[in-house]
Amino acid sequence: MDTLKPRAYHHGNLKQALLDASLELIRTSGPGGFTLREVARMAGVSHNAPYRHFHDKEELLAELAAEGFRRLTAAMVTAADSVTVKPDDPATSAMNRFRSSGRGYVEFAITHPQHFAVMFEASPKCLGYPQSHQEGERAFSTLVGYVEACQGHGALPPGDPLPFALLAWSMVHGVAKLAISGRLPLQAPEGVLDFADAATAALTKGIASALTER
Amino acid sequence: MDTLKPRAYHHGNLKQALLDASLELIRTSGPGGFTLREVARMAGVSHNAPYRHFHDKEELLAELAAEGFRRLTAAMVTAADSVTVKPDDPATSAMNRFRSSGRGYVEFAITHPQHFAVMFEASPKCLGYPQSHQEGERAFSTLVGYVEACQGHGALPPGDPLPFALLAWSMVHGVAKLAISGRLPLQAPEGVLDFADAATAALTKGIASALTER
DNA sequence: TGTACATCAGTGAACGCGCGTTCACTGATGTAC
DNA sequence: TGTACATCAGTGAACGCGCGTTCACTGATGTAC
């Protein structure tokens, strides 16, 4: 049995094991409770084995954040792709995909609050690490893409998609943050996801209203 | 000259001085960098003088959070009251007050990010302290009040005001959080406040749309 | 196929540090008489 | 007005602790010949 073998001297996949253990630690102790030594302990290695894989504590957190943004993007895309497209109504389809990506954002946040915390609460130094910054940009571009699709089909007003994307991001980010901190009197996850749907629906109606107003 | 007198043995107002110093410390070092000893140092007292005024570190943070919610409520009320009321259009007036309170929320957050951080990021234990929890509830009730005023004048659909208030809170909270973390490509504070106005305008249009839809 | 050796990935001791909290204390203040 | 004394609000030493990081090291691995 593999599991009874004394752990090989060379771990084989220590880097990912450390990242996984970090997430687990942050889940139980919060981002402030994260320490390199405890992570090493959880992974069953000596307290400075991590230095073989990360230059220092900050770099581990930055890689964790980058991984988080990658998964966030995937969650948004998956949610958007789950929408049943109506070939005869591309405008509604595009809008539903846009809204659903917001639901995916919130779903990722409330099912992986520890990852979300690293991405948005960890020390601002993380912004300086290219890998995490870049993955963050990629996540945002994905959102902008859904906005542009809506605009292309006349579901949202034409022009710069950036303000619309920022509004949508703020909306779902607020829902996610409040839900994670337990301040929404809703049952997670169903209640929160329904609420997220209501939020994106209300906001998109609001920003689309310029289309019908005059 | 008072300032040259050797500091009196009895400080006189050490409690508030410690709270002020804590804010300053959190502003420069983040909530994670907050330590009781450093706060005492900044206030010019020995490292355990704070124990005369707070049972422990958590209690100081909880009092800080309570003070923050008190100021947040005041900021929302002030912003709402700054709206010029049109006596012949109570519905629009109520709606403008509602929206303006959201602007006040964001303004407080971006001008006092350190306070905002304590209120929403500090260890969840703070939720257990009655004073901070209660002040948080009071802030939310204020928001609910503005929603009810809108409903009373037919500016928002009738019914339970809670969902509307939660949507509005999520919206401005998201704007505030993203702005504070420097992720909105906008110039603070003017750009952010304009954006906050756009956000509340879009959201309220969206939730009011049920009024005209059928 | 066997072996010498470079390289890799871990270990364990030690460093200096600052933390939260407790303890016994002391100087300042205010009040009863 | 003066004084004894309780109380309040600080001080300074000490505790045990865990942290991040560095150092010299050693066991495991893989490759050239």
mmCIF file of C-alpha atoms (C1' of nucleotides) in Angstrom, chain A residues 10-11 46-48 52-53, chain C residues 8-14:
data_model
loop_
_atom_site.group_PDB
_atom_site.id
_atom_site.type_symbol
_atom_site.label_atom_id
_atom_site.label_comp_id
_atom_site.label_asym_id
_atom_site.label_seq_id
_atom_site.Cartn_x
_atom_site.Cartn_y
_atom_site.Cartn_z
ATOM 1 C CA HIS A 10 11.887 13.453 -2.300
ATOM 2 C CA HIS A 11 8.292 14.468 -2.079
ATOM 3 C CA SER A 46 10.607 20.550 7.693
ATOM 4 C CA HIS A 47 9.914 24.209 8.220
ATOM 5 C CA ASN A 48 12.300 25.385 5.562
ATOM 6 C CA ARG A 52 13.257 25.136 -2.198
ATOM 7 C CA HIS A 53 10.111 26.163 -4.089
ATOM 8 C "C1'" DC C 8 18.623 18.363 -6.505
ATOM 9 C "C1'" DA C 9 15.482 18.410 -2.437
ATOM 10 C "C1'" DG C 10 15.232 17.787 1.732
ATOM 11 C "C1'" DT C 11 16.927 18.251 7.289
ATOM 12 C "C1'" DG C 12 17.932 20.317 11.896
ATOM 13 C "C1'" DA C 13 20.093 23.782 14.634
ATOM 14 C "C1'" DA C 14 20.382 28.448 15.343
#
